[in-house]
Short mmCIF file of C-alpha atoms and ligand atoms in Angstrom, two decimals:
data_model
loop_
_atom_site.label_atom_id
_atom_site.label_comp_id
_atom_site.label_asym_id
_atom_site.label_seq_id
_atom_site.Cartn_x
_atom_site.Cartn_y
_atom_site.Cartn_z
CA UNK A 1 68.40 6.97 166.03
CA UNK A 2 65.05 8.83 166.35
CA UNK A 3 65.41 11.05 163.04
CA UNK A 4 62.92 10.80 160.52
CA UNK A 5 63.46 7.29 158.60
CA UNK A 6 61.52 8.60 155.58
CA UNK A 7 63.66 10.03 152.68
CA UNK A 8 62.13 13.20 151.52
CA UNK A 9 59.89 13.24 148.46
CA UNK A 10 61.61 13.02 145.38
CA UNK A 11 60.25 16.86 144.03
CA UNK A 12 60.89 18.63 147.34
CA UNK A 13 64.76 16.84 146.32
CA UNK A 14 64.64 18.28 142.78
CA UNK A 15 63.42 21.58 144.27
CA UNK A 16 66.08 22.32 146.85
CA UNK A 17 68.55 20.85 144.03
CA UNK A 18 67.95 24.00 141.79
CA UNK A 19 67.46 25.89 144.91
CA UNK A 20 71.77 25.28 145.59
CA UNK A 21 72.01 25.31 142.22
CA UNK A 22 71.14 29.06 142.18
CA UNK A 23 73.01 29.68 145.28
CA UNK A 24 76.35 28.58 144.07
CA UNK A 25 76.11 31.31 141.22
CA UNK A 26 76.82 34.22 144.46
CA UNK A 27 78.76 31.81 146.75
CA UNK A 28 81.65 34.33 146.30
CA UNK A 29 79.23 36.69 148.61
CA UNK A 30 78.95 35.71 152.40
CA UNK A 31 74.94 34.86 153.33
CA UNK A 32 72.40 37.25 154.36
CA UNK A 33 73.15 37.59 157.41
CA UNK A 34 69.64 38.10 158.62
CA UNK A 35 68.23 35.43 156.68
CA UNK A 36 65.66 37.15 155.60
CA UNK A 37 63.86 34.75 153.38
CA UNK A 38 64.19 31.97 155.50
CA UNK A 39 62.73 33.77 158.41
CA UNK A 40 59.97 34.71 156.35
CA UNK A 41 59.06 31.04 155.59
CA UNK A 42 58.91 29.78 158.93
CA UNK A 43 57.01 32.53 160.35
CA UNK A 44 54.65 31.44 157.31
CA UNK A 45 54.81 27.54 158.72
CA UNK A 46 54.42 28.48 162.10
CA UNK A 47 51.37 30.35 161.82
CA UNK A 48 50.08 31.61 165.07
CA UNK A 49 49.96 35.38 163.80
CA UNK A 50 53.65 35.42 164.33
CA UNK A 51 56.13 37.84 162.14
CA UNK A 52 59.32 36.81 160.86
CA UNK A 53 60.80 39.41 163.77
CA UNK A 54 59.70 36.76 165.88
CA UNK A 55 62.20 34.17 164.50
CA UNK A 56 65.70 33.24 164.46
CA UNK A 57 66.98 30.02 162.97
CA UNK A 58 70.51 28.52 163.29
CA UNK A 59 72.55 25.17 162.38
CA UNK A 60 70.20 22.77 164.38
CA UNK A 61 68.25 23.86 167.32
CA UNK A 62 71.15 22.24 169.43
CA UNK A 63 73.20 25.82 168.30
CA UNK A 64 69.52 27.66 168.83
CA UNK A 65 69.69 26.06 172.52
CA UNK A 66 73.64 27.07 173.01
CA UNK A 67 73.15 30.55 171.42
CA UNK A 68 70.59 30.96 173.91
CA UNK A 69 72.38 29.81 176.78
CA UNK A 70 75.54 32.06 175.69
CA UNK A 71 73.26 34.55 175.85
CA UNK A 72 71.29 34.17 178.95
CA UNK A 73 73.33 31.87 180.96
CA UNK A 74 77.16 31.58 181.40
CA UNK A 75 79.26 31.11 184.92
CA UNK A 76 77.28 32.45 187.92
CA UNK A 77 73.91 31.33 185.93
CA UNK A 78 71.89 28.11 186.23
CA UNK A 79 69.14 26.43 184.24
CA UNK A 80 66.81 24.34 185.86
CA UNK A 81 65.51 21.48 183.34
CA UNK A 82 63.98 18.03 184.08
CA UNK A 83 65.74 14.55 183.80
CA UNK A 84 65.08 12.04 181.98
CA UNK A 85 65.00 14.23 178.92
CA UNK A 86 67.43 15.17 175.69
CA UNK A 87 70.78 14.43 177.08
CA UNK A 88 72.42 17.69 174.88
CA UNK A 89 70.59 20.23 177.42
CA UNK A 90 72.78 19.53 180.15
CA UNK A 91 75.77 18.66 177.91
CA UNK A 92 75.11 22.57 176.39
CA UNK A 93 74.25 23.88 180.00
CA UNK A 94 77.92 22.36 181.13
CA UNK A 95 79.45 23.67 177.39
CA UNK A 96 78.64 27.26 178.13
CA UNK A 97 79.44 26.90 181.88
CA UNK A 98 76.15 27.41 182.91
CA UNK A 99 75.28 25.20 186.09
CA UNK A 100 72.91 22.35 185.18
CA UNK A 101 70.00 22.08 188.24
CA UNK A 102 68.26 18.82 187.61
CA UNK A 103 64.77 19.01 188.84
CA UNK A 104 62.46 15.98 190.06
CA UNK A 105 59.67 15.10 187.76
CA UNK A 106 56.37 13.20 188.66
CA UNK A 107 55.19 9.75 187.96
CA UNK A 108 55.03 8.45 184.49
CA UNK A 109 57.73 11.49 183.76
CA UNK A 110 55.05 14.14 183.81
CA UNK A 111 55.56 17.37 185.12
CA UNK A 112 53.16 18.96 186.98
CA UNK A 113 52.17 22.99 186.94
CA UNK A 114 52.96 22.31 190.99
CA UNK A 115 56.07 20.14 190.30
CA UNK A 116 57.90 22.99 188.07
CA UNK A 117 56.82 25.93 190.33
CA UNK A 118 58.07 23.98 193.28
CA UNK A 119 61.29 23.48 191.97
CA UNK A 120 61.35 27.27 190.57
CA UNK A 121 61.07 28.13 193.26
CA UNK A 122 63.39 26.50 195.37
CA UNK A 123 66.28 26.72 192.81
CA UNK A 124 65.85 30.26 191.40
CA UNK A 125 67.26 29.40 188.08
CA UNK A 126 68.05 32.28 185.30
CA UNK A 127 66.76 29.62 182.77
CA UNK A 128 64.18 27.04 182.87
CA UNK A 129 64.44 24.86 180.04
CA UNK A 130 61.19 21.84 179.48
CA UNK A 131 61.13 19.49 176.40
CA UNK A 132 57.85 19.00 174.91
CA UNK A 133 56.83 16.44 174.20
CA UNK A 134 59.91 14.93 176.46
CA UNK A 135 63.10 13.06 174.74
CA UNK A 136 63.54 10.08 175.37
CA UNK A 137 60.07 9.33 176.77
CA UNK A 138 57.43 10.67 174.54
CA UNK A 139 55.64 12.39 177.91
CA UNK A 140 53.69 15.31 176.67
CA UNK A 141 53.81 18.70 178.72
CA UNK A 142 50.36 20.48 179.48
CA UNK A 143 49.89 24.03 178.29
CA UNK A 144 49.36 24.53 182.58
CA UNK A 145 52.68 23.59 182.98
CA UNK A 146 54.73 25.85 180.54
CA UNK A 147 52.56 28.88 182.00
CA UNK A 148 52.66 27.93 185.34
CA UNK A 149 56.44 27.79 184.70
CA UNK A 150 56.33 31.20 182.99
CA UNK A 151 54.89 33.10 185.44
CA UNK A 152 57.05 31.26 187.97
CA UNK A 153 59.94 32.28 186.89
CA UNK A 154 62.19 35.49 186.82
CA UNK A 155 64.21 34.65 183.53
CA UNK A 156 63.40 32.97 180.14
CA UNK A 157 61.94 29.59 179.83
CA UNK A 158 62.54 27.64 177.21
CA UNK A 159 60.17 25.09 175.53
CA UNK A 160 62.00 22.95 173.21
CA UNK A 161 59.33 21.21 170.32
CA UNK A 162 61.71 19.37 168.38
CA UNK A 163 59.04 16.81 168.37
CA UNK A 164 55.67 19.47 167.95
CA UNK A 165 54.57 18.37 164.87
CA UNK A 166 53.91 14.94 165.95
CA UNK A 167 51.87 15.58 169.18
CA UNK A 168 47.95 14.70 167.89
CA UNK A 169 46.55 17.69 165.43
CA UNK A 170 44.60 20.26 166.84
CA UNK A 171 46.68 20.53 170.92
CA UNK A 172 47.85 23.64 171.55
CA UNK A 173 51.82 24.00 171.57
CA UNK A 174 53.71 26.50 173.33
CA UNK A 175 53.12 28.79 170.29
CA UNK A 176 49.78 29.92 171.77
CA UNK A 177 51.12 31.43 174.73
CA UNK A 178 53.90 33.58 173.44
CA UNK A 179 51.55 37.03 173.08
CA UNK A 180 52.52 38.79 175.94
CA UNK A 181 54.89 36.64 177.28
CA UNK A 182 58.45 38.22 176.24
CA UNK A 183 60.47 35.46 178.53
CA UNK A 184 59.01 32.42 176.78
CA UNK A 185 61.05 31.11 174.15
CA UNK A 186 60.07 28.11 171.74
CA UNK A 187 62.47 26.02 170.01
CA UNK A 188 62.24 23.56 166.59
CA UNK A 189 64.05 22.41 164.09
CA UNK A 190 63.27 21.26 161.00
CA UNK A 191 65.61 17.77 161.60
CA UNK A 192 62.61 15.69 162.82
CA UNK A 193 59.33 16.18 160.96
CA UNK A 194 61.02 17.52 157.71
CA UNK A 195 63.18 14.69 157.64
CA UNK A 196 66.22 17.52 157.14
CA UNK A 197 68.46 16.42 159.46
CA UNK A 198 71.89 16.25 157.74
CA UNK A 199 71.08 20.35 156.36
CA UNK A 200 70.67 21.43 159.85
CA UNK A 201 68.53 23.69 160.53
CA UNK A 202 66.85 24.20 164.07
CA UNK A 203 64.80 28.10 164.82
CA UNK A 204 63.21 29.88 167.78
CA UNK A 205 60.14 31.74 167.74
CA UNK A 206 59.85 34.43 170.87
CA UNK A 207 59.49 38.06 171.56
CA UNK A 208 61.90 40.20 168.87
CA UNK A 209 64.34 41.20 172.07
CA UNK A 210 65.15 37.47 172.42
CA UNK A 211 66.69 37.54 168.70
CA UNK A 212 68.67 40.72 169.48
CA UNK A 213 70.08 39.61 172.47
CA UNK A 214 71.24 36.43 170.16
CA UNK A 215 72.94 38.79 167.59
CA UNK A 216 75.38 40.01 169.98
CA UNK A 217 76.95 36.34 170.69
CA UNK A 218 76.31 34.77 166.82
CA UNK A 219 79.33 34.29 164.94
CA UNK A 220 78.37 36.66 161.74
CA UNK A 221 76.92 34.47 159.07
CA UNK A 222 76.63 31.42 161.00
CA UNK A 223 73.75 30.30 158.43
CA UNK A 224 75.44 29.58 154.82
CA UNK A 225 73.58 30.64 151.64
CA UNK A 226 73.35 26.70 151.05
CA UNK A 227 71.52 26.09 154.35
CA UNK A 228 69.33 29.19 153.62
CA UNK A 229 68.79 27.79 150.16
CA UNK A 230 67.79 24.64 150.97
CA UNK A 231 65.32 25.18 154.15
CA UNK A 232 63.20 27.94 152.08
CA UNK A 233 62.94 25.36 149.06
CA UNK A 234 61.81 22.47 151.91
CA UNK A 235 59.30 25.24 153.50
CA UNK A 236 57.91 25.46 150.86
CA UNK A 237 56.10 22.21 150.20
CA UNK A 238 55.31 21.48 153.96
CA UNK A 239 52.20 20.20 153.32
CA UNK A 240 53.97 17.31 151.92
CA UNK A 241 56.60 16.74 154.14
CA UNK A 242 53.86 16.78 157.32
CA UNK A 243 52.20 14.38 155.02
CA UNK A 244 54.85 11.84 156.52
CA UNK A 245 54.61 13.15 160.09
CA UNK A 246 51.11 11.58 159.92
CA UNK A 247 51.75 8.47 158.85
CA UNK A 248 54.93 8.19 161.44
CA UNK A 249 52.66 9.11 164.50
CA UNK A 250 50.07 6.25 162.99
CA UNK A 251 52.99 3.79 162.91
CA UNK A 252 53.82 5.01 166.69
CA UNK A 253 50.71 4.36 167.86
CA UNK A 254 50.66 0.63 166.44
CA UNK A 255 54.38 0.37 168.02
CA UNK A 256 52.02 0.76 171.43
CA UNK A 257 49.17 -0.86 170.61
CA UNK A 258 51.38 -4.16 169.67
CA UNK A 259 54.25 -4.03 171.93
CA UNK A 260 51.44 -4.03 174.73
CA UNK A 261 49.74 -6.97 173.03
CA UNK A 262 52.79 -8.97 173.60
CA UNK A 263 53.01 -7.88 177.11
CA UNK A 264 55.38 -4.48 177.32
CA UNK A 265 54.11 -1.65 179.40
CA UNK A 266 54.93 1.49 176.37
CA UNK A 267 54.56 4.95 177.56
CA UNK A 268 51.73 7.11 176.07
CA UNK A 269 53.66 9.26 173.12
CA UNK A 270 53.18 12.65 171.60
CA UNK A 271 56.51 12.12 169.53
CA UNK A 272 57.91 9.45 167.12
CA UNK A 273 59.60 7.37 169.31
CA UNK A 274 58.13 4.98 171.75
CA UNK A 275 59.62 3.84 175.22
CA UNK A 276 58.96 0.91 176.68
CA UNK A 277 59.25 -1.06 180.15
CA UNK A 278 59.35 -4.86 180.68
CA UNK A 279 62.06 -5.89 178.68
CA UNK A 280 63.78 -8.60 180.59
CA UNK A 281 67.83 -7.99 179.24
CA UNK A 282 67.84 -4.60 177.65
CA UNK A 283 70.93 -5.29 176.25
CA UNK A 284 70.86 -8.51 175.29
CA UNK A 285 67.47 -7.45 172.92
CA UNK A 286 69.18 -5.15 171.55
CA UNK A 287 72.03 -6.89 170.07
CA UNK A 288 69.48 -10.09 169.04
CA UNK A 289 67.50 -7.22 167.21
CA UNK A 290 70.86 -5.66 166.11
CA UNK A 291 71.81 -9.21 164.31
CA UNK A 292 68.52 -8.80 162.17
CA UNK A 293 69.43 -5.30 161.28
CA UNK A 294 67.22 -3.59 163.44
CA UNK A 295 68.62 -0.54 165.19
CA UNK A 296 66.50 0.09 168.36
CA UNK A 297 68.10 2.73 171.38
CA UNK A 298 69.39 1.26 174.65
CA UNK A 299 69.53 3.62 176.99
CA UNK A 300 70.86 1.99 179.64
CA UNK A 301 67.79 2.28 181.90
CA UNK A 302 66.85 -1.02 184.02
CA UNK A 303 63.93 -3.20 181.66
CA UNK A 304 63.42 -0.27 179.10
CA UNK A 305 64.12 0.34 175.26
CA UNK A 306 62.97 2.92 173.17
CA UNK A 307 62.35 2.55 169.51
CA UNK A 308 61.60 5.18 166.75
CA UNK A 309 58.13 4.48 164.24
CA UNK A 310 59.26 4.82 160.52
CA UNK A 311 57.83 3.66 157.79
CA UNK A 312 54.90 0.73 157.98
CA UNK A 313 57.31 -1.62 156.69
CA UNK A 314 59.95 -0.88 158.74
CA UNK A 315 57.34 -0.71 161.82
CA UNK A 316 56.06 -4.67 160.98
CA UNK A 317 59.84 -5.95 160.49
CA UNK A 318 60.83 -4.29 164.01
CA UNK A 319 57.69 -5.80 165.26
CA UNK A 320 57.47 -8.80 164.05
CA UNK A 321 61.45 -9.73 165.31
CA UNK A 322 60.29 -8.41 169.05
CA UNK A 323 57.43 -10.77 169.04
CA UNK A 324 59.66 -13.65 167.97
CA UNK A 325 62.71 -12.76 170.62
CA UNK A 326 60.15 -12.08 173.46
CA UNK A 327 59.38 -15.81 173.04
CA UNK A 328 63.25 -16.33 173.43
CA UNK A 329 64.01 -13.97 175.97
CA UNK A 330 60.72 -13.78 178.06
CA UNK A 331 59.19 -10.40 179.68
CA UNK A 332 60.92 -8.89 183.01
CA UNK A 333 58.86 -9.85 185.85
C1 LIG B 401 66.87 16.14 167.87
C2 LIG B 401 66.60 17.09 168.98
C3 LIG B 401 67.14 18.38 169.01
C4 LIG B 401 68.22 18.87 168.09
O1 LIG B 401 67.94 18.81 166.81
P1 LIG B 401 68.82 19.56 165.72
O2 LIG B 401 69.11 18.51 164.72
O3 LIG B 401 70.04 20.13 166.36
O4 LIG B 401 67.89 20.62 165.25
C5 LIG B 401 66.78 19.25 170.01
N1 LIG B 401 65.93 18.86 170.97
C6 LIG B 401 65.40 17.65 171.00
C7 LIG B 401 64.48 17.28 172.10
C8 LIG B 401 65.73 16.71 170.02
O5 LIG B 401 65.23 15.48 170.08
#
């Protein structure tokens, strides 16, 4: 899977232990139902001048992306996204019968400020959804892109960063661009680079009137004191948790460096996953790899795997087997 393979540290644990523990004193009360607290400490983590009006947070940003769909798409509405990329936008798209338009992207998956107005443009979608950097293949999306996309458009496009904090310090993310721009909606979650998962929590930052067009299709207290809880407690020791995030994205880049040492052709990635071509039997490397205990994805494209970096020892064990079984197996040709 391409979660975070790092457990968290052991006094963020013991933190967000006595954080529940506190919580299950008034768990005869429903939850705050605007989260207040929690929206408060992201707005703090995101930075970028923005308030916690500006946020809304939700079990996982897959519910973010379906709120957001209930909200602005539904039957007679489209979203225009862009193929290969995470599977659950179309599955959400086709779950809130909003009609999935899968655009074209370039070469090497990258979507260019032409590409996305072209296809805006010829599709008149109500939402235009982009993944940055791109599931499954690590492409990164320019800042031209996401504007060019924006001002494109007639309804809200959405820019989901489940993978932002991975993408090399110091490029802009789609946070930059929200002043003035009340369409643009950014999506995270705190599953990937805090390594919270299982608590599931995913938020949105965007203009205030995308939250209150969210309130009227949220079940009431869809966030549970426990989830509240537990994501302020993690917030607030996120210097320690992106701690990890570097040393993931430096055991990424080695996953490239080495895999195109012994002769794969990996894609450049901004995330913590790497795909890579030239893999003569996809499936047949990843059951050898399976047999060692190594779980790698297939995902059933022709000569391509993708694996996720975790920690360095993990990262020379997955390594060390694909040198070995590309002896076996050979390269495609
Ligand atoms: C993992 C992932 C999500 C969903 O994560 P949640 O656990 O629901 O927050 C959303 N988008 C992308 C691109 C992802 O990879």
């Amino acid at each position: 899977m391409n979660e975070n393979t790092h457990p968290i540290p052991e006094d963020v644990a013991t933190h967000i232990v006595q954080s529940l523990a506190q919580a299950v004193l008034n768990i005869n009360r429903y939850p705050d139902r605007e989260f207040t607290e929690l929206r408060v400490g992201l707005a703090g983590y995101l930075g970028h001048d923005l308030s916690p009006d500006h946020i809304w947070a939700a079990n996982g940003s897959n519910e973010i992306l379906q709120q957001l769909m209930q909200a602005f798409g539904g039957p007679g509405r489209s979203i225009l996204g862009f193929p290969p990329t995470y599977s659950m936008h179309s599955i959400i798209a086709s779950g809130t019968g909003t009609k999935w338009i899968p655009g074209v992207r370039d070469d090497d998956f990258v979507i260019s400020p032409s590409t996305v107005v072209d296809w805006i443009e010829r599709t008149d979608p109500d939402i235009v959804i982009l993944c940055s950097p791109n599931n499954p293949t690590g492409t990164a999306l320019s800042i031209e892109t996401i504007e060019a996309a924006y001002s494109a458009a007639r309804g809200i496009v959405i820019v989901d960063e489940a993978y932002a904090e991975f993408a090399p310090m110091g490029e802009p993310t789609a946070l930059t661009l929200l002043p003035g721009r009340p369409r643009l909606v950014v999506s995270r979650t705190m599953s990937k680079a805090f390594a919270f998962a299982g608590a599931r929590v995913g938020y949105l930052a965007a203009d205030p009137a995308i939250s209150d067009a969210i309130r009227l299709v949220r079940l009431p207290y869809h966030l549970s004191s426990f989830t509240q809880a537990a994501a302020v407690a993690a917030l607030a020791h996120a210097d320690e948790m992106l701690a990890m995030v570097e040393d993931i994205a430096r055991q990424r880049d080695r996953i490239i460096d080495r895999l195109a040492e012994i002769g794969y052709r990996p894609w450049p990635s901004w995330s913590n996953f790497v795909l890579f071509d030239g893999v003569a039997d996809p499936h047949a490397m990843f059951e050898a790899l399976l047999a060692r205990g190594i779980i790698i994805r297939d995902l059933g494209m022709p000569h391509r795997l993708r694996v996720s970096a975790g920690t360095e020892a993990e990262t020379t064990i997955f390594l060390d087997a694909i040198a070995e079984l590309t002896l076996e197996f050979g390269l495609a040709s």
